CSV table of C-alpha atoms in Angstrom, one decimal:
chain,number,residue,atom,x,y,z
A,1,UNK,CA,58.8,94.2,105.6
A,2,UNK,CA,62.1,93.8,107.3
A,3,UNK,CA,65.3,93.7,105.3
A,4,UNK,CA,68.2,91.7,106.5
A,5,UNK,CA,71.4,93.5,107.5
A,6,UNK,CA,74.5,93.1,105.4
A,7,UNK,CA,77.0,90.9,107.2
A,8,UNK,CA,80.4,92.4,107.0
A,9,UNK,CA,83.7,90.5,107.5
A,10,UNK,CA,85.6,91.7,110.5
A,11,UNK,CA,89.1,92.9,109.7
A,12,UNK,CA,91.9,93.6,112.2
A,13,UNK,CA,94.5,95.0,109.8
A,14,UNK,CA,94.3,96.5,106.3
A,15,UNK,CA,97.7,96.0,104.5
A,16,UNK,CA,98.3,98.4,101.7
A,17,UNK,CA,100.8,97.9,98.9
A,18,UNK,CA,102.9,100.9,98.1
A,19,UNK,CA,103.9,101.0,94.4
A,20,UNK,CA,101.0,102.1,92.2
A,21,UNK,CA,98.7,102.1,95.1
A,22,UNK,CA,100.3,104.9,97.1
A,23,UNK,CA,103.3,105.8,95.1
A,24,UNK,CA,103.4,106.6,91.3
A,25,UNK,CA,105.9,103.9,90.3
A,26,UNK,CA,105.1,103.0,86.7
A,27,UNK,CA,104.7,106.5,85.4
A,28,UNK,CA,107.9,107.6,87.1
A,29,UNK,CA,109.8,104.6,85.7
A,30,UNK,CA,108.6,105.4,82.3
A,31,UNK,CA,109.8,109.0,82.6
A,32,UNK,CA,113.3,107.6,83.0
A,33,UNK,CA,113.0,105.0,80.3
A,34,UNK,CA,111.6,107.4,77.7
A,35,UNK,CA,114.3,110.0,78.3
A,36,UNK,CA,117.2,107.6,77.6
A,37,UNK,CA,118.3,107.4,73.9
A,38,UNK,CA,119.6,103.8,74.4
A,39,UNK,CA,115.9,102.8,74.7
A,40,UNK,CA,115.3,103.4,71.0
A,41,UNK,CA,111.8,102.0,70.9
A,42,UNK,CA,110.5,104.1,73.7
A,43,UNK,CA,112.7,107.3,73.4
A,44,UNK,CA,110.6,110.4,73.8
A,45,UNK,CA,107.4,108.5,73.9
A,46,UNK,CA,104.7,109.8,76.3
A,47,UNK,CA,104.5,107.7,79.6
A,48,UNK,CA,100.8,108.3,79.7
A,49,UNK,CA,100.4,107.0,76.2
A,50,UNK,CA,102.3,103.9,77.0
A,51,UNK,CA,100.1,103.3,80.1
A,52,UNK,CA,96.9,103.8,78.1
A,53,UNK,CA,98.0,101.2,75.6
A,54,UNK,CA,99.1,98.7,78.2
A,55,UNK,CA,98.4,95.2,76.7
A,56,UNK,CA,95.5,93.4,78.4
A,57,UNK,CA,96.6,90.4,80.4
A,58,UNK,CA,100.1,91.7,81.0
A,59,UNK,CA,100.8,92.4,84.6
A,60,UNK,CA,104.4,93.6,84.6
A,61,UNK,CA,105.8,96.8,83.3
A,62,UNK,CA,109.1,95.2,82.2
A,63,UNK,CA,107.1,92.8,80.0
A,64,UNK,CA,105.1,95.7,78.5
A,65,UNK,CA,108.3,97.4,77.5
A,66,UNK,CA,109.9,94.2,76.2
A,67,UNK,CA,113.1,95.0,77.9
A,68,UNK,CA,115.6,92.7,79.5
A,69,UNK,CA,114.9,93.0,83.3
A,70,UNK,CA,118.5,93.7,84.1
A,71,UNK,CA,118.6,96.7,81.7
A,72,UNK,CA,115.3,98.1,83.1
A,73,UNK,CA,116.4,97.9,86.7
A,74,UNK,CA,119.9,99.2,85.9
A,75,UNK,CA,118.3,102.5,84.8
A,76,UNK,CA,115.6,102.7,87.5
A,77,UNK,CA,116.9,101.0,90.7
A,78,UNK,CA,118.5,103.9,92.5
A,79,UNK,CA,118.0,105.6,95.8
A,80,UNK,CA,116.8,108.9,94.3
A,81,UNK,CA,114.2,107.2,92.1
A,82,UNK,CA,112.6,105.4,95.0
A,83,UNK,CA,112.9,108.3,97.5
A,84,UNK,CA,111.3,110.9,95.1
A,85,UNK,CA,108.3,108.9,93.8
A,86,UNK,CA,105.3,111.1,93.8
A,87,UNK,CA,102.4,110.3,96.1
A,88,UNK,CA,99.4,109.3,94.0
A,89,UNK,CA,96.5,111.8,94.3
A,90,UNK,CA,94.0,110.5,96.9
A,91,UNK,CA,96.5,108.1,98.5
A,92,UNK,CA,96.9,110.0,101.8
A,93,UNK,CA,93.2,110.6,102.1
A,94,UNK,CA,92.6,106.9,101.5
A,95,UNK,CA,94.8,105.9,104.4
A,96,UNK,CA,93.3,108.5,106.6
A,97,UNK,CA,89.8,107.4,105.8
A,98,UNK,CA,90.6,103.8,106.6
A,99,UNK,CA,91.9,104.8,110.0
A,100,UNK,CA,88.9,107.1,110.7
A,101,UNK,CA,86.7,104.1,110.0
A,102,UNK,CA,88.4,102.2,112.7
A,103,UNK,CA,90.8,100.0,110.8
A,104,UNK,CA,94.5,99.6,111.7
A,105,UNK,CA,96.6,100.3,108.6
A,106,UNK,CA,99.9,98.7,107.7
A,107,UNK,CA,102.0,99.1,104.5
A,108,UNK,CA,103.8,96.2,102.7
A,109,UNK,CA,106.2,96.5,99.8
A,110,UNK,CA,108.4,94.1,97.9
A,111,UNK,CA,111.7,95.9,97.4
A,112,UNK,CA,114.4,95.1,94.9
A,113,UNK,CA,117.5,93.4,96.2
A,114,UNK,CA,119.2,96.8,96.2
A,115,UNK,CA,120.0,98.2,99.7
A,116,UNK,CA,119.3,101.7,98.2
A,117,UNK,CA,115.7,100.6,97.5
A,118,UNK,CA,115.1,99.3,101.0
A,119,UNK,CA,116.4,102.5,102.6
A,120,UNK,CA,114.6,104.9,100.3
A,121,UNK,CA,111.3,103.2,100.8
A,122,UNK,CA,111.6,103.6,104.6
A,123,UNK,CA,112.5,107.3,104.1
A,124,UNK,CA,109.7,107.8,101.6
A,125,UNK,CA,107.1,106.5,104.2
A,126,UNK,CA,108.6,108.6,107.0
A,127,UNK,CA,108.5,111.8,104.9
A,128,UNK,CA,105.5,111.4,102.6
A,129,UNK,CA,103.1,109.8,105.2
A,130,UNK,CA,104.2,111.8,108.2
A,131,UNK,CA,101.0,112.8,110.0
A,132,UNK,CA,98.9,110.3,108.0
A,133,UNK,CA,100.0,107.2,110.0
A,134,UNK,CA,100.4,107.3,113.8
A,135,UNK,CA,103.8,107.9,115.3
A,136,UNK,CA,106.7,107.1,113.1
A,137,UNK,CA,105.0,105.9,109.9
A,138,UNK,CA,108.0,103.6,109.1
A,139,UNK,CA,106.9,101.5,112.1
A,140,UNK,CA,103.8,100.5,110.1
A,141,UNK,CA,105.9,99.3,107.1
A,142,UNK,CA,106.8,95.7,106.3
A,143,UNK,CA,109.4,95.2,103.6
A,144,UNK,CA,109.9,91.7,102.2
A,145,UNK,CA,109.6,89.4,99.2
A,146,UNK,CA,106.5,87.5,100.4
A,147,UNK,CA,103.5,89.6,101.4
A,148,UNK,CA,101.4,86.4,101.7
A,149,UNK,CA,103.2,85.6,105.0
A,150,UNK,CA,101.0,88.3,106.5
A,151,UNK,CA,97.8,86.5,105.4
A,152,UNK,CA,95.2,85.8,108.1
A,153,UNK,CA,91.5,85.5,108.0
A,154,UNK,CA,91.2,89.0,109.6
A,155,UNK,CA,93.9,90.7,107.5
A,156,UNK,CA,93.0,92.5,104.2
A,157,UNK,CA,95.5,93.1,101.4
A,158,UNK,CA,94.9,96.0,99.0
A,159,UNK,CA,97.3,95.5,96.0
A,160,UNK,CA,97.4,96.1,92.3
A,161,UNK,CA,99.4,93.0,91.4
A,162,UNK,CA,97.2,89.9,90.7
A,163,UNK,CA,99.9,87.3,91.8
A,164,UNK,CA,100.3,89.0,95.2
A,165,UNK,CA,96.5,88.9,95.7
A,166,UNK,CA,96.3,85.2,94.6
A,167,UNK,CA,99.0,84.1,97.0
A,168,UNK,CA,97.5,86.1,99.9
A,169,UNK,CA,94.0,84.7,99.3
A,170,UNK,CA,95.5,81.2,98.9
A,171,UNK,CA,96.8,81.4,102.5
A,172,UNK,CA,93.4,82.5,103.9
A,173,UNK,CA,93.7,86.3,103.7
A,174,UNK,CA,91.1,88.8,102.4
A,175,UNK,CA,91.9,90.8,99.3
A,176,UNK,CA,90.8,93.8,97.3
A,177,UNK,CA,92.3,94.5,93.9
A,178,UNK,CA,93.4,98.1,93.5
A,179,UNK,CA,92.7,99.4,89.9
A,180,UNK,CA,95.8,99.6,87.7
A,181,UNK,CA,96.6,99.2,84.0
A,182,UNK,CA,97.9,95.6,84.5
A,183,UNK,CA,94.9,94.1,86.1
A,184,UNK,CA,91.2,93.4,85.6
A,185,UNK,CA,90.2,96.8,87.0
A,186,UNK,CA,92.1,98.8,84.5
A,187,UNK,CA,89.0,100.6,83.4
A,188,UNK,CA,88.7,102.2,86.8
A,189,UNK,CA,92.1,103.8,86.8
A,190,UNK,CA,91.7,107.5,87.4
A,191,UNK,CA,91.2,110.3,89.9
A,192,UNK,CA,88.5,108.4,91.9
A,193,UNK,CA,90.1,105.0,92.2
A,194,UNK,CA,91.1,105.4,95.8
A,195,UNK,CA,87.6,106.5,96.7
A,196,UNK,CA,86.1,103.5,94.9
A,197,UNK,CA,88.3,101.1,96.7
A,198,UNK,CA,87.5,102.8,100.0
A,199,UNK,CA,83.8,102.4,99.4
A,200,UNK,CA,84.3,98.8,98.5
A,201,UNK,CA,86.1,98.1,101.7
A,202,UNK,CA,83.6,99.9,103.8
A,203,UNK,CA,80.8,98.0,102.1
A,204,UNK,CA,82.3,94.5,102.7
A,205,UNK,CA,84.3,94.8,105.9
A,206,UNK,CA,84.2,96.2,109.4
A,207,UNK,CA,86.9,96.8,112.0
A,208,UNK,CA,87.3,93.7,114.2
A,209,UNK,CA,86.6,94.4,117.8
A,210,UNK,CA,89.5,93.3,120.0
A,211,UNK,CA,89.0,91.3,123.2
């Protein structure tokens, strides 16, 4: 008995979000917030404990903390913070595997309005992903406030933030949700989350043949 082959969607470009997909943003921000005595509620609390008790249905870290946005960003939004974010374990291998499978990979990030943030993100990509993406890795980076402008039927967005995915899909793009504490895949957060997302992509999509 013959079995029908699985039809995969052809994809020209995989666009990967940066914060909490490639870079450890939330945990790093919490390390700053919990070390500042002015944040009485969170002072000396464990960042990992805060992440584990992230309220279901809340997508934004500032909302989790119950802080005024301007106070949060005043403490976090500096060049050194953005430039020294740790690479999440498995992130480099994830990008390399996508390229080995034949996909073109781009990065997209929504920076703050601070010039320091924009510059630090470029330097982060250049240094942390050197040898992972072809040529100068910064040439594969798109910085902007509206990732959905990249949406096409043959472009796939990998992102942890549900509103970004909804907007991208609404304009005809393909999407895969990356596991994080603030979305529906929170139960998958852990050491194997990059591998799980990679397997999902390879199971649903194939590189689009040009020409």
